[in-house]
Coordinates of C-alpha atoms and ligand atoms in Angstrom, one line a residue:
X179 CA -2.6 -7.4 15.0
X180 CA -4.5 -4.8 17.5
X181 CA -7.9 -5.7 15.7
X182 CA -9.6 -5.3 18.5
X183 CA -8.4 -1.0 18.6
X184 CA -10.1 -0.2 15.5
X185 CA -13.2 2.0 15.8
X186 CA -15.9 4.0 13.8
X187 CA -16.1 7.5 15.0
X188 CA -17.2 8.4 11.7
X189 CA -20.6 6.2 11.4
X190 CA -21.2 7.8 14.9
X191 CA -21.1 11.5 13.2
X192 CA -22.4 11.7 9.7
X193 CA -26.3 10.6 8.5
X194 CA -26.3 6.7 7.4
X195 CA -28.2 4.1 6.1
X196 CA -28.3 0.9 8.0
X197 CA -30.8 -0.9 7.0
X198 CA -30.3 -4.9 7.0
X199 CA -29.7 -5.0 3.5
X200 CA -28.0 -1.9 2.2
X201 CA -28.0 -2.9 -1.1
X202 CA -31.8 -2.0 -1.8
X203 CA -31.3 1.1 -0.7
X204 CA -33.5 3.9 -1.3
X205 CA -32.3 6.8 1.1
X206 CA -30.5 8.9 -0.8
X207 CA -28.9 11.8 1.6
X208 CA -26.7 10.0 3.8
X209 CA -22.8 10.0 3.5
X210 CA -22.3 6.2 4.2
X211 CA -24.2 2.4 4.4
X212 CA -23.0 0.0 6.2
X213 CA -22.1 -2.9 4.0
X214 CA -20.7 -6.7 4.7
X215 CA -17.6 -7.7 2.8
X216 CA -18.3 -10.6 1.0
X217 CA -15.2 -12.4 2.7
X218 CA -13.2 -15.3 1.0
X219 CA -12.6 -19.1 1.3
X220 CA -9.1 -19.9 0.4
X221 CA -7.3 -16.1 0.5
X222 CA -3.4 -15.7 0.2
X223 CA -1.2 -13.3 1.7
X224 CA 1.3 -12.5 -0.7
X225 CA 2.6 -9.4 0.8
X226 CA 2.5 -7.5 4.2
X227 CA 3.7 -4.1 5.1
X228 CA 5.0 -4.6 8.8
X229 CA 6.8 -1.4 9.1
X230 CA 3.7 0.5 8.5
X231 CA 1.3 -1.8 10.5
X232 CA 3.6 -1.0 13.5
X233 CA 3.6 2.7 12.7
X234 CA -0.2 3.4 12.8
X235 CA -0.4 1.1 15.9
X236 CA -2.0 -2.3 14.1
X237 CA 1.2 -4.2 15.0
X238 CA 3.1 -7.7 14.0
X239 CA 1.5 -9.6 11.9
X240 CA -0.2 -13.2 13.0
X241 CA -1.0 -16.1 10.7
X242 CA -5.1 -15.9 11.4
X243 CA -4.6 -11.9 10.4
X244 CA -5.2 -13.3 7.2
X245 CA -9.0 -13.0 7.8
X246 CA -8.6 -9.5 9.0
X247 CA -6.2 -8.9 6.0
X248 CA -9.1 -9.9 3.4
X249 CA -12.2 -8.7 4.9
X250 CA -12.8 -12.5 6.1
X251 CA -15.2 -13.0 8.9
X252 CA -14.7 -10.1 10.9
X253 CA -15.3 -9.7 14.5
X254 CA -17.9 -8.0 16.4
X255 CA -16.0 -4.3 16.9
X256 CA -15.3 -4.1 13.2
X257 CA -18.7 -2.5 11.6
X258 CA -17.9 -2.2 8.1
X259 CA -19.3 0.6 6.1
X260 CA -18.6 2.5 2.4
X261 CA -19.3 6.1 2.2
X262 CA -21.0 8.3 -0.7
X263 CA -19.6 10.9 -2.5
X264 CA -20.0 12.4 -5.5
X265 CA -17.8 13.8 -8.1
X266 CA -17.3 15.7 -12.1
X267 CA -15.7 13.2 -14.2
X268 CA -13.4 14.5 -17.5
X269 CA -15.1 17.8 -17.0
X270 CA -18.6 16.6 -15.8
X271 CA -20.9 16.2 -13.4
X272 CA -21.2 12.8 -13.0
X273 CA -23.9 12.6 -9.6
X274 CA -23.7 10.4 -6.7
X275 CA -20.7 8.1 -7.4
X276 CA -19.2 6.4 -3.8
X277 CA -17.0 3.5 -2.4
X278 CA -17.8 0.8 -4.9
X279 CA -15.0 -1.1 -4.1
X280 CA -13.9 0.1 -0.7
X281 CA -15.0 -0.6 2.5
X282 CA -14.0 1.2 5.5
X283 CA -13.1 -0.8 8.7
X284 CA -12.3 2.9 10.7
X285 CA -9.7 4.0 12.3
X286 CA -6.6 3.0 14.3
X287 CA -5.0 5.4 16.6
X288 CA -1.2 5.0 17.6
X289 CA 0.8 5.5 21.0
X290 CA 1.2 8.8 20.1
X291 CA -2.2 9.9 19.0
X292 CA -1.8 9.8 15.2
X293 CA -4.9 8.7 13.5
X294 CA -5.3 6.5 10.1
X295 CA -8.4 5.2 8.3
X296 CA -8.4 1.7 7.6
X297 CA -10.2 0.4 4.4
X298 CA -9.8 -2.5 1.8
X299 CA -9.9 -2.1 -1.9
X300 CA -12.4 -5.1 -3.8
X301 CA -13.7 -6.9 -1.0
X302 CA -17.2 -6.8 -2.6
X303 CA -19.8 -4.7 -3.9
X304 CA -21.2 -2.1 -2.2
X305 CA -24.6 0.2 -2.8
X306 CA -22.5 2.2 -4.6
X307 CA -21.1 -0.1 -6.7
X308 CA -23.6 0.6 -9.8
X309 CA -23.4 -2.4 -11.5
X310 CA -20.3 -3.3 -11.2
X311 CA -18.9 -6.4 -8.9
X312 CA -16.7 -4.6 -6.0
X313 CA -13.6 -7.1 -6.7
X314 CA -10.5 -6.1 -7.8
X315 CA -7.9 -7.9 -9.8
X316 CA -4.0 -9.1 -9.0
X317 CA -2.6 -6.5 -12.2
X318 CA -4.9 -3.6 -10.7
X319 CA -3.9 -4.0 -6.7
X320 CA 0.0 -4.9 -7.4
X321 CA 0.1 -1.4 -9.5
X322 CA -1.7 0.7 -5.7
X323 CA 0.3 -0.9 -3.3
X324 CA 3.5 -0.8 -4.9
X325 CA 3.4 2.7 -6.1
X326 CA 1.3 4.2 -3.5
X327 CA 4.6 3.4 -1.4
X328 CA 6.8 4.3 -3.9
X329 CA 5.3 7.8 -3.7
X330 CA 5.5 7.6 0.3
X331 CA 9.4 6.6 -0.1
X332 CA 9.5 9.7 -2.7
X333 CA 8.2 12.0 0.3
X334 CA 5.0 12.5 -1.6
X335 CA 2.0 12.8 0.2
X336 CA -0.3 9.5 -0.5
X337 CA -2.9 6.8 0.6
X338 CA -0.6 4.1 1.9
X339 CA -0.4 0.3 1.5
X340 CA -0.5 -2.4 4.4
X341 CA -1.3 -5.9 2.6
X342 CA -1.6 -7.7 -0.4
X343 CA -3.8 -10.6 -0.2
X344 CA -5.2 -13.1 -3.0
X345 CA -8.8 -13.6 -2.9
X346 CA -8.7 -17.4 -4.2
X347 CA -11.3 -15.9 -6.4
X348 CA -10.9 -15.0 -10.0
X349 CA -12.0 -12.1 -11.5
X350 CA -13.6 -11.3 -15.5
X351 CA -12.2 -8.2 -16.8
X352 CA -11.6 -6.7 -20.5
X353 CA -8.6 -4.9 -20.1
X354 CA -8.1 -2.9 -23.1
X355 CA -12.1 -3.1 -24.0
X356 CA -11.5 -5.4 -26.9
X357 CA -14.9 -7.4 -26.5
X358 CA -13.0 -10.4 -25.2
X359 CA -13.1 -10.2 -21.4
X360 CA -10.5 -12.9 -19.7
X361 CA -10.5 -14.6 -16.5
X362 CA -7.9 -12.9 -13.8
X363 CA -6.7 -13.5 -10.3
X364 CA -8.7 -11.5 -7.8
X365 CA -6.7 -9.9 -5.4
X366 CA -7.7 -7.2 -1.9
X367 CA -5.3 -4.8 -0.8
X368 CA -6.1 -2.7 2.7
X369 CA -4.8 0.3 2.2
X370 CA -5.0 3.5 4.8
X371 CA -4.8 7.2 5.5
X372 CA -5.3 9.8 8.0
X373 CA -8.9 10.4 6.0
X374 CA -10.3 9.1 2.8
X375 CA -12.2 12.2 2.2
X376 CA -12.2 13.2 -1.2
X377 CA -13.7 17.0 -2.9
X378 CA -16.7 14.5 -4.1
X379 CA -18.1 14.1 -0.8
X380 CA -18.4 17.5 -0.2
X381 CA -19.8 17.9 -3.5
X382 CA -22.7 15.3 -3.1
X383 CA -24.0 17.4 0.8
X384 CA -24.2 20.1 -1.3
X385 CA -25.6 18.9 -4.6
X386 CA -28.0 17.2 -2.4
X387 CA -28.4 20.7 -0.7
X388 CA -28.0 18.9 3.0
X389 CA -26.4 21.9 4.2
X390 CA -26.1 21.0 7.8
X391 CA -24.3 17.8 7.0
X392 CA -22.0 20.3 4.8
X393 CA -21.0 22.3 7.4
X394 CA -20.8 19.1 9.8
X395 CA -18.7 17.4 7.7
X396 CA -16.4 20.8 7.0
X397 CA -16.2 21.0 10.8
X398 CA -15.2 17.5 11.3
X399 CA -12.6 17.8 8.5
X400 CA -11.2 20.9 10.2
X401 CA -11.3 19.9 13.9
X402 CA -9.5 16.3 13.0
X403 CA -7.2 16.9 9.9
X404 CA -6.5 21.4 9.9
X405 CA -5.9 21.7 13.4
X406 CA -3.9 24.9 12.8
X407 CA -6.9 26.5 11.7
X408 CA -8.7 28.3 15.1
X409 CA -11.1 30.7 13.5
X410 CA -14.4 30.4 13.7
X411 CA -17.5 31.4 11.4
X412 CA -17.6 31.7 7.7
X413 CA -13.6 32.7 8.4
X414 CA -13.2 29.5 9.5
X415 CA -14.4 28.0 6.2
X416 CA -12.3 30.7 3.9
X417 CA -9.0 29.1 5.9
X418 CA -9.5 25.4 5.2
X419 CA -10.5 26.5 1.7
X420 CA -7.1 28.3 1.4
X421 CA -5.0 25.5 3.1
X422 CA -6.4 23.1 0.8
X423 CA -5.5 25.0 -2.5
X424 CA -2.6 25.3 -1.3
X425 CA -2.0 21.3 -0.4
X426 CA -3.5 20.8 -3.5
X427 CA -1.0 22.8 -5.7
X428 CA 2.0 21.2 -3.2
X429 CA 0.7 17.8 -4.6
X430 CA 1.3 19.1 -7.8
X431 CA 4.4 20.5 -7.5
X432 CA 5.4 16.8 -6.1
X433 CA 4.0 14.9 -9.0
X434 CA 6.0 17.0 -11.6
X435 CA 9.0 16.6 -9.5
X436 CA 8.9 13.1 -10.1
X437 CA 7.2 12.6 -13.4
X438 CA 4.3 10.6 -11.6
X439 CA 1.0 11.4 -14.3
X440 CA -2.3 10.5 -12.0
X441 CA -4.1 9.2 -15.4
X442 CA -7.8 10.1 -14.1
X443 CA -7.7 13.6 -12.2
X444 CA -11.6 13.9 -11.4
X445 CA -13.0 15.5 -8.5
X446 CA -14.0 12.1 -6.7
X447 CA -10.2 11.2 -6.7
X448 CA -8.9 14.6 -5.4
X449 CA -8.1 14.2 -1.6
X450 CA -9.3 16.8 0.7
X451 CA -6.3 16.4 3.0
X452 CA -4.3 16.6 -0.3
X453 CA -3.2 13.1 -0.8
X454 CA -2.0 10.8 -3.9
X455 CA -5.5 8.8 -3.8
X456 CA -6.6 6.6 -6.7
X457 CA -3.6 4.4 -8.5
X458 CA -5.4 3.1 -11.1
X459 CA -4.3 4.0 -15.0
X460 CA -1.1 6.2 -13.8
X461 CA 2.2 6.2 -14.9
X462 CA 5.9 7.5 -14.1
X463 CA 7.5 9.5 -17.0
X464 CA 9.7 7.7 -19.0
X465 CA 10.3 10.1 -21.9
X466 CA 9.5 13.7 -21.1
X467 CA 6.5 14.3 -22.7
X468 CA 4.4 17.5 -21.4
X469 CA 1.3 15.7 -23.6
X470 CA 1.6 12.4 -22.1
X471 CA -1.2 11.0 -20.8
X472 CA -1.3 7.0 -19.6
X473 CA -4.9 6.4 -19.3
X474 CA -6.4 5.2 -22.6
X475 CA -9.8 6.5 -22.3
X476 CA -8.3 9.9 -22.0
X477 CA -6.6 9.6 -25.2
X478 CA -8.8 11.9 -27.3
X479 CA -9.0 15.0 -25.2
X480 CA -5.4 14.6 -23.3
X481 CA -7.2 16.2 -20.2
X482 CA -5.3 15.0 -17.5
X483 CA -2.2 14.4 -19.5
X484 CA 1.5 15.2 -17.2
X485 CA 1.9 18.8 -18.5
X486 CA -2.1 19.9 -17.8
X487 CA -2.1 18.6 -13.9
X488 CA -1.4 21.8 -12.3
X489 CA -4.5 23.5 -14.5
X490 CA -6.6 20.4 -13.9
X491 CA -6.7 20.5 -10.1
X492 CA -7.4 24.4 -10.1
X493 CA -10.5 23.1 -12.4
X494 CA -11.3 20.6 -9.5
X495 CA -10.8 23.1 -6.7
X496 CA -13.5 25.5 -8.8
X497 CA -15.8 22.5 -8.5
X498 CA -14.6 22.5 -4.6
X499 CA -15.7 26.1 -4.5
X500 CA -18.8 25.6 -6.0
X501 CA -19.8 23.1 -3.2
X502 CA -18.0 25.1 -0.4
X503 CA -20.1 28.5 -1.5
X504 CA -23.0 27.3 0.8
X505 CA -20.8 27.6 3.4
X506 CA -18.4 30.6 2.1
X507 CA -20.6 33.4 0.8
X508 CA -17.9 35.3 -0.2
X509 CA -17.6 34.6 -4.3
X510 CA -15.0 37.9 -4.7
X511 CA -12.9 35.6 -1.5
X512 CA -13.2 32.5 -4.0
X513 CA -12.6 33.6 -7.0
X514 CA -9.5 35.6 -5.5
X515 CA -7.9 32.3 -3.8
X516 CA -8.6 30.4 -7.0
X517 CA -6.9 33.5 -9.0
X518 CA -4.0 33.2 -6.9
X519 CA -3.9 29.5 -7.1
X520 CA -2.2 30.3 -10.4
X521 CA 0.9 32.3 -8.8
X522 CA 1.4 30.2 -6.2
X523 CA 1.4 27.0 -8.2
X524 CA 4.0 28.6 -10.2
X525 CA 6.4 29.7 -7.9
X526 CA 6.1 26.9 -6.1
X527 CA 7.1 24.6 -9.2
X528 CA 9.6 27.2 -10.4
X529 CA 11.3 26.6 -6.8
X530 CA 11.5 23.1 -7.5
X531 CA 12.7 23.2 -10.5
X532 CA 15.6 25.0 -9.2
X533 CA 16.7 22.5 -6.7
X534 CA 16.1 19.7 -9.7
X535 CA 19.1 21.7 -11.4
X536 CA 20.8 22.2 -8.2
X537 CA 20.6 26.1 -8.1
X538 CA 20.3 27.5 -4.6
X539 CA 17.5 30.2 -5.7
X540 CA 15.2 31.4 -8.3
X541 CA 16.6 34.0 -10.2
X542 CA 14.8 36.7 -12.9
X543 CA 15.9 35.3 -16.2
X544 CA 15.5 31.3 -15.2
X545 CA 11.7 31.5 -16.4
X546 CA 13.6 31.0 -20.3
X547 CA 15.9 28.6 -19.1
X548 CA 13.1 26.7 -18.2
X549 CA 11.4 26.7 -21.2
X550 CA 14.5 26.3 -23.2
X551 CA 15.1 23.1 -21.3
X552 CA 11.6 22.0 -21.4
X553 CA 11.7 22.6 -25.3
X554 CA 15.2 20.3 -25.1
X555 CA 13.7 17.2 -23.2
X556 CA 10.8 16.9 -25.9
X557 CA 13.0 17.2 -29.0
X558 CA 16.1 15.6 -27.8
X559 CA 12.9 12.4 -26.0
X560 CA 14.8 12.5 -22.9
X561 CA 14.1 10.4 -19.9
X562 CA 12.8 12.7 -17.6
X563 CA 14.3 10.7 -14.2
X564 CA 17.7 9.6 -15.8
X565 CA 18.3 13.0 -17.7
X566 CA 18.7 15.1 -13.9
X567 CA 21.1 12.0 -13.2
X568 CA 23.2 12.2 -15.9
X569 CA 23.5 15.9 -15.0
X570 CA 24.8 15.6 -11.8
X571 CA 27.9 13.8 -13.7
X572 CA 28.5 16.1 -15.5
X573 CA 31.5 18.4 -15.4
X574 CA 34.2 19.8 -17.3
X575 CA 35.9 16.7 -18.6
X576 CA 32.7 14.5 -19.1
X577 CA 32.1 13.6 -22.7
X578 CA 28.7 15.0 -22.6
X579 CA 27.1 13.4 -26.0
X580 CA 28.2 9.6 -24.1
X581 CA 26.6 11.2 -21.5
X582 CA 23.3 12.1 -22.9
X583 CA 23.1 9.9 -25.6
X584 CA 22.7 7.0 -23.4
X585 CA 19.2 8.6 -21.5
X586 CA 17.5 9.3 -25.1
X587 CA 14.5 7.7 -26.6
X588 CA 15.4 8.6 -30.1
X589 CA 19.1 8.8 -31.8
X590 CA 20.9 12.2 -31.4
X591 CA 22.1 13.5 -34.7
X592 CA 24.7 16.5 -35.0
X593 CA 21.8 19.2 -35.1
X594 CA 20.4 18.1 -31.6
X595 CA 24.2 17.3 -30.2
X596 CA 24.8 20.7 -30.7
X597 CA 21.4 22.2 -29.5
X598 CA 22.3 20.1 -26.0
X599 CA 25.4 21.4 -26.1
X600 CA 24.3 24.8 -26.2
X601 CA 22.0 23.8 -23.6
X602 CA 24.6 22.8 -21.7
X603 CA 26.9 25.4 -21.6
X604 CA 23.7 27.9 -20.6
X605 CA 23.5 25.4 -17.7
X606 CA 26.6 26.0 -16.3
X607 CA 27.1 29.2 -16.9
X608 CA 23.9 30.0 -15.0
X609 CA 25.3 27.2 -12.2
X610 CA 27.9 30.1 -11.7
X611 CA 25.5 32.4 -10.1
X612 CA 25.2 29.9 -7.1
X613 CA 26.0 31.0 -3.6
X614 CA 26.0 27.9 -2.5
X615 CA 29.4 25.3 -3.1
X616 CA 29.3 22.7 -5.6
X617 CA 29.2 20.3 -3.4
X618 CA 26.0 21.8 -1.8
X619 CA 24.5 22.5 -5.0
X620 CA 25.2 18.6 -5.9
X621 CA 23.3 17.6 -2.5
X622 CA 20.1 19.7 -3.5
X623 CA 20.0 17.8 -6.9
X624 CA 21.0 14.4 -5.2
X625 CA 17.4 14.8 -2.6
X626 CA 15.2 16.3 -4.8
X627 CA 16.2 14.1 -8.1
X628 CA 15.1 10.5 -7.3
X629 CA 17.8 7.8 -9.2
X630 CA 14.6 5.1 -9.0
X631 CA 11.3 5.2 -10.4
X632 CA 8.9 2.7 -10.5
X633 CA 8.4 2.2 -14.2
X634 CA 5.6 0.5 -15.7
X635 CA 7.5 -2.0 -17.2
X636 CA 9.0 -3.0 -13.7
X637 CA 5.4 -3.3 -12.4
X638 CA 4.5 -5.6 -15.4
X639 CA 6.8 -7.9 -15.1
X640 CA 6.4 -8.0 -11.4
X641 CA 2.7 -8.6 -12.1
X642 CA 3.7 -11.2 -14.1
X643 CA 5.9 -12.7 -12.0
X644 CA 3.5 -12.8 -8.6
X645 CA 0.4 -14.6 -11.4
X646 CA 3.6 -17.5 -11.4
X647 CA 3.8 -17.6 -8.0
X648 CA 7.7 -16.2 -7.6
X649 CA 7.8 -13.0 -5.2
X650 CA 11.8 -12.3 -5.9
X651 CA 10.6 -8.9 -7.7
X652 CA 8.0 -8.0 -5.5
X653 CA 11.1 -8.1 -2.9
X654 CA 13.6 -6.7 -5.3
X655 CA 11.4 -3.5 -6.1
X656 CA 10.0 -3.0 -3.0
X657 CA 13.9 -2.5 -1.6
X658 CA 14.5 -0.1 -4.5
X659 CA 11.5 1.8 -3.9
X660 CA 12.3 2.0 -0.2
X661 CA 15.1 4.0 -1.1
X662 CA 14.0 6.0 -4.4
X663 CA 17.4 8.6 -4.1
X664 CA 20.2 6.0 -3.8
X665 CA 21.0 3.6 -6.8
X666 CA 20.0 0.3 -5.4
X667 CA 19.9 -2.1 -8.1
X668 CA 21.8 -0.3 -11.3
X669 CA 19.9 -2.5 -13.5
X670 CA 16.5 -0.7 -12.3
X671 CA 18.3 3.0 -13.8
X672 CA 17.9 2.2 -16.8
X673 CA 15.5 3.9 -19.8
X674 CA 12.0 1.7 -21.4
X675 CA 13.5 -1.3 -23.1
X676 CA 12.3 -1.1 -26.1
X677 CA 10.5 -4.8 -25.9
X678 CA 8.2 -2.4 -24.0
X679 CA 7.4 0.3 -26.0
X680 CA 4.3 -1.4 -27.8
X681 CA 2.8 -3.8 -24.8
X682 CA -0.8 -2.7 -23.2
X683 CA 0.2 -2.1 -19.2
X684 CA 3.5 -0.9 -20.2
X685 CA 2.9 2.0 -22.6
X686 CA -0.6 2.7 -21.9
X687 CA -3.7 2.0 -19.3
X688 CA -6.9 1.3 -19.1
X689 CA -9.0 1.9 -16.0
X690 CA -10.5 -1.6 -16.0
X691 CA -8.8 -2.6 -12.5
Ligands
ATP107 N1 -15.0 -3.2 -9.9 C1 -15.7 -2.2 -9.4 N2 -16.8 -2.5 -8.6 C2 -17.6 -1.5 -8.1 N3 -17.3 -0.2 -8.2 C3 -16.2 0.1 -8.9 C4 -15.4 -0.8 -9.6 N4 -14.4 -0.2 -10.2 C5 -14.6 1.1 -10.0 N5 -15.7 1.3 -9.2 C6 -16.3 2.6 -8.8 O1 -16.3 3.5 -9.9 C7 -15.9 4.8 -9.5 C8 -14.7 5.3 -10.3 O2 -13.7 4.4 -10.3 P1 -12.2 4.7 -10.0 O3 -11.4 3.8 -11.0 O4 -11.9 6.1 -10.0 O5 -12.1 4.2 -8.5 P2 -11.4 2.9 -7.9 O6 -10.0 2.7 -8.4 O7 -12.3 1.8 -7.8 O8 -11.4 3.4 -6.4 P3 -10.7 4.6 -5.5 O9 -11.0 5.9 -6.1 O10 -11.4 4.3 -4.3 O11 -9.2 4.2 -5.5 C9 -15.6 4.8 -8.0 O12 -16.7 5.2 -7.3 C10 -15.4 3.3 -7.8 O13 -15.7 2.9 -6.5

C-alpha cells in the first residue's frame, strides 16, 4: 500500500496540543492532540476492501500492511492525531466531547486529485476518550464496515470502510447494561472520507469563543470540500450554511428512501460535508414503523426514531446556527434558511416518494395518497423494503392478497384485505396519470427501490459467524450489498424470521460498541 503518500495538512492548519504525553492534557482550545495508537501484537486481517483502497490511491494490499491496517508500529510520515469537537446529545449540550476512539492518520490523495481522510476506529484511547478504553469490539466494527458500504452501494452518501482487522485483544463490554459485562473479541476497522468534520467541531471554536479558529476552520471547510462557493465575506458564510441544509435534508431524504434509522442523531455525529457518519445502534426497517427507533437508550423519548429524522437534523442545524452566528450575523438570514429547511425537506421527500411508486411526477392530490399509504404500512405491519417489491409485480392478473400477504409482519384478515385492496386500486388508478410508459415507470421503481437490505439479523449471524472463524457470510453479504437493486441471493429477500423478533442485536441496540 502507498503508506508512504499519506500526509497531515490538517495538524499543519488548526491550533493543537503536542505535548509528549497528550493524555495529561490541560490545553483546552485546540481542535486536535496528537496521540499514539496503542498498536497490537498478534492482529488479524479478516477483511480488506481492495476496490476502495485503489480508488482513493492507497493501492493493493501487502501482507506487512497488516501493521498499517491496525495502527501497528507506524512509520515516521504517519503522525497520528484525534481531533476535538464538541456536540448536544438527545437534546443537550453535552461540552467538549472528541475522537475517543478514532485516530486520524490524514489524507491520501488520488491520480486524479480526489482527497480522503484516513482514520481507524478503536486503536486506543485518546485525551478525549473520558474514561473510557478507545477499543472497539468484533460485533460493533462488523455492523460500520458492512453497512457503511451497504449505504455507499445504496448511493447514499457515507464514511466508507477499507479494513477489518482483529486486534488479538479482547475487549469487556455490557452490551444490553445488564451488570454482567462479558469478555469480546476486539476488533479496528480504518475507515475514510473526504473529511471527518462533524457540526460538533464547529460547535466547540465557538462555545470556546475561539473565533478565529471558527472562521479558519469555516474557510478551510469551504476552500477544500464547497468549492462551488466563490463569495467572499459574511456571504461567503450564509452559502456554505445553505449548502449544508440542504446536504443535510438530501441525507435525509436518502435514509427514508431506504428505511436506514441512524439510532443516535446528535450534533457530534452530523457530518458537515453531509455524510452517513456514526454506525453504531442503527438499523434498516424491517416493518414500517414511523415510531421505530433501534437504539435502546432512546427508548423512552423516541427522539431519533425513523419517522422524527427529517425534524431531528433541522434541530441539529439550529444548534449549527447557533455556532455559525459568530460568523453570520444575519439571525433574520438564519432563521429564514432554517424556516425553509422545512419546504425543501418536504418536497424533496415527496419527490422521492414518487419515484418509490414509480410515478414520473408529483402531482396536487398525492400528499393524501401518501398518508393513506403511510397509514396502510403501519396497520397492515408491512416490510417497508419488500412491500415496494411486491409492487412492482403487481398487475392486473396478480393475486394481490398472495402477493401481500407474504411481506406482512402480522396475519391479514378480511377487514385489512380489503383496506389494501382499496389501497390498491387508488394506486393504479393514480399510475394512470403517468406520462411516462410502464415500462419506464417500472425502471424508476426498479433504481430507486433497493431488493437488498442489510438486515440486522443478517449482520448477527454474520457476527456470529466471523467470532467462529468462517468468513462465507462476510463474502455472501458483502456480494449482495455490492449490488443492493438486483436480487442476488433470493434467500436474503426475505421479511425478519421470526427466531429474530425477541434477540438483543437483532430487534434492538445498545450503543455499547
Ligand atoms: N470505547 C470508547 N472509548 C473511548 N471513547 C469512546 C468509546 N466509545 C465511544 N466513545 C466516545 O464517546 C462519544 C460518543 O460515542 P459514539 O458512540 O457517538 O461514537 P463512536 O461510535 O465511538 O464514534 P464515531 O462517532 O467516531 O463513529 C464519542 O466522542 C466517542 O469517541
Amino acid at each position: 500500500m502507498n503508506i508512504d503518500k499519506i500526509t497531515q495538512p490538517f495538524i499543519d492548519v488548526f491550533p493543537g496540543d503536542f505535548s509528549e504525553n497528550p493524555m495529561q492534557r490541560n490545553t483546552p482550545k485546540v481542535l486536535f492532540s496528537t496521540v499514539n495508537p496503542v498498536g497490537f501484537n498478534n492482529p488479524e486481517l479478516i477483511v480488506f476492501n481492495e476496490k476502495l483502497s485503489e480508488e482513493i490511491g492507497l493501492g493493493k494490499f501487502n501482507e506487512v500492511d497488516i501493521n498499517f491496517l491496525t495502527a501497528t508500529n507506524l512509520p515516521e510520515n504517519i503522525k497520528t492525531y484525534a481531533t476535538a469537537y464538541a456536540g448536544h446529545q438527545f437534546g443537550n449540550w453535552a461540552g467538549q466531547l472528541g475522537d475517543g476512539r478514532a485516530i486520524l492518520a490524514g489524507e491520501i490523495t488520488n491520480e486524479t486529485g480526489e482527497k480522503n481522510e484516513i482514520q481507524w476506529k478503536g486503536a486506543g484511547a485518546t485525551p478525549y476518550s473520558r474514561h473510557a478504553d478507545g477499543r472497539a469490539v468484533l460485533r460493533s466494527s462488523v455492523r460500520e464496515y458492512l453497512m457503511s458500504e451497504a449505504m455507499h452501494h445504496l448511493g447514499i452518501p457515507t464514511t466508507r470502510a477499507l479494513s477489518l482487522s482483529f486486534t488479538g485483544e479482547n475487549v469487556v463490554r455490557d452490551i444490553m447494561y445488564s451488570g454482567n459485562p462479558q469478555e469480546e473479541k476486539g476488533a479496528v476497522i480504518i475507515r475514510t472520507a473526504e473529511s471527518f468534520l462533524r457540526f460538533g467541531h464547529f460547535e466547540l471554536m465557538s462555545a470556546q469563543k475561539e473565533i478565529n479558529t471558527l472562521i479558519d476552520l469555516a474557510d478551510f471547510t469551504i476552500e477544500n470540500y464547497f468549492k462551488d462557493i466563490k463569495s467572499e465575506g459574511e456571504q461567503k458564510y450564509k452559502e456554505f450554511f445553505t449548502e449544508v441544509c440542504k446536504r443535510t435534508a438530501d441525507l435525509m431524504v436518502e435514509w427514508f428512501r431506504v428505511g436506514f434509522v441512524h439510532g443516535v442523531m446528535n450534533t457530534d455525529n452530523m457530518s458537515i460535508l453531509g455524510l452517513t457518519i456514526d454506525y453504531g445502534p442503527y438499523s434498516m426497517l424491517d416493518e414500517y414503523d414511523l415510531n421505530f427507533t433501534p437504539n435502546t437508550t432512546d427508548l423512552p423519548g423516541r427522539r431519533y426514531a425513523f419517522g422524527k429524522q427529517g425534524q431531528i437534523s433541522q434541530w441539529n442545524l439550529w444548534q449549527l446556527a447557533n455556532a455559525l452566528f459568530p460568523i453570520i450575523k444575519d439571525e433574520k438570514f438564519l432563521e429564514d434558511t432554517l424556516n425553509n429547511y422545512g419546504n425543501y425537506f418536504w418536497e424533496t421527500h415527496d419527490q422521492m416518494l414518487c419515484r418509490k411508486f414509480g410515478f414520473d411526477d408529483l402531482k396536487k392530490d398525492d400528499d393524501e395518497f401518501f398518508t393513506n399509504w403511510q397509514a396502510l404500512m403501519q396497520e397492515l405491519q408491512f416490510d417497508y423494503t419488500l412491500f415496494f417489491n411486491q409492487l412492482e409485480k403487481l398487475d392486473e392478473n396478480s393475486d394481490f392478497k398472495t402477493l401481500f400477504s407474504t411481506v406482512s409482519y402480522g396475519f391479514l384478515e378480511d377487514s385489512k384485505v380489503k383496506k389494501l385492496e382499496h389501497f390498491l386500486l387508488s394506486y393504479q388508478l393514480r399510475l394512470k396519470e403517468n406520462t411516462v410508459s410502464k415500462e419506464e415507470s417500472l425502471n424508476l421503481m426498479r433504481e430507486t427501490n433497493p431488493k437488498f437490505i442489510l438486515r440486522n439479523y443478517l449482520l448477527y449471524e454474520c457476527i456470529e459467524e466471523i467470532n467462529n472463524g468462517k468468513t462465507e457470510m462476510l463474502e455472501k453479504l458483502t456480494q449482495a450489498l455490492e449490488n443492493p437493486y438486483k436480487e442476488v441471493f433470493p434467500e436474503f429477500s426475505v421479511k425478519r424470521p421470526s427466531d429474530y423478533d425477541d434477540v438483543s442485536g437483532c430487534s434492538m441496540l445498545s450503543c455499547s460498541s
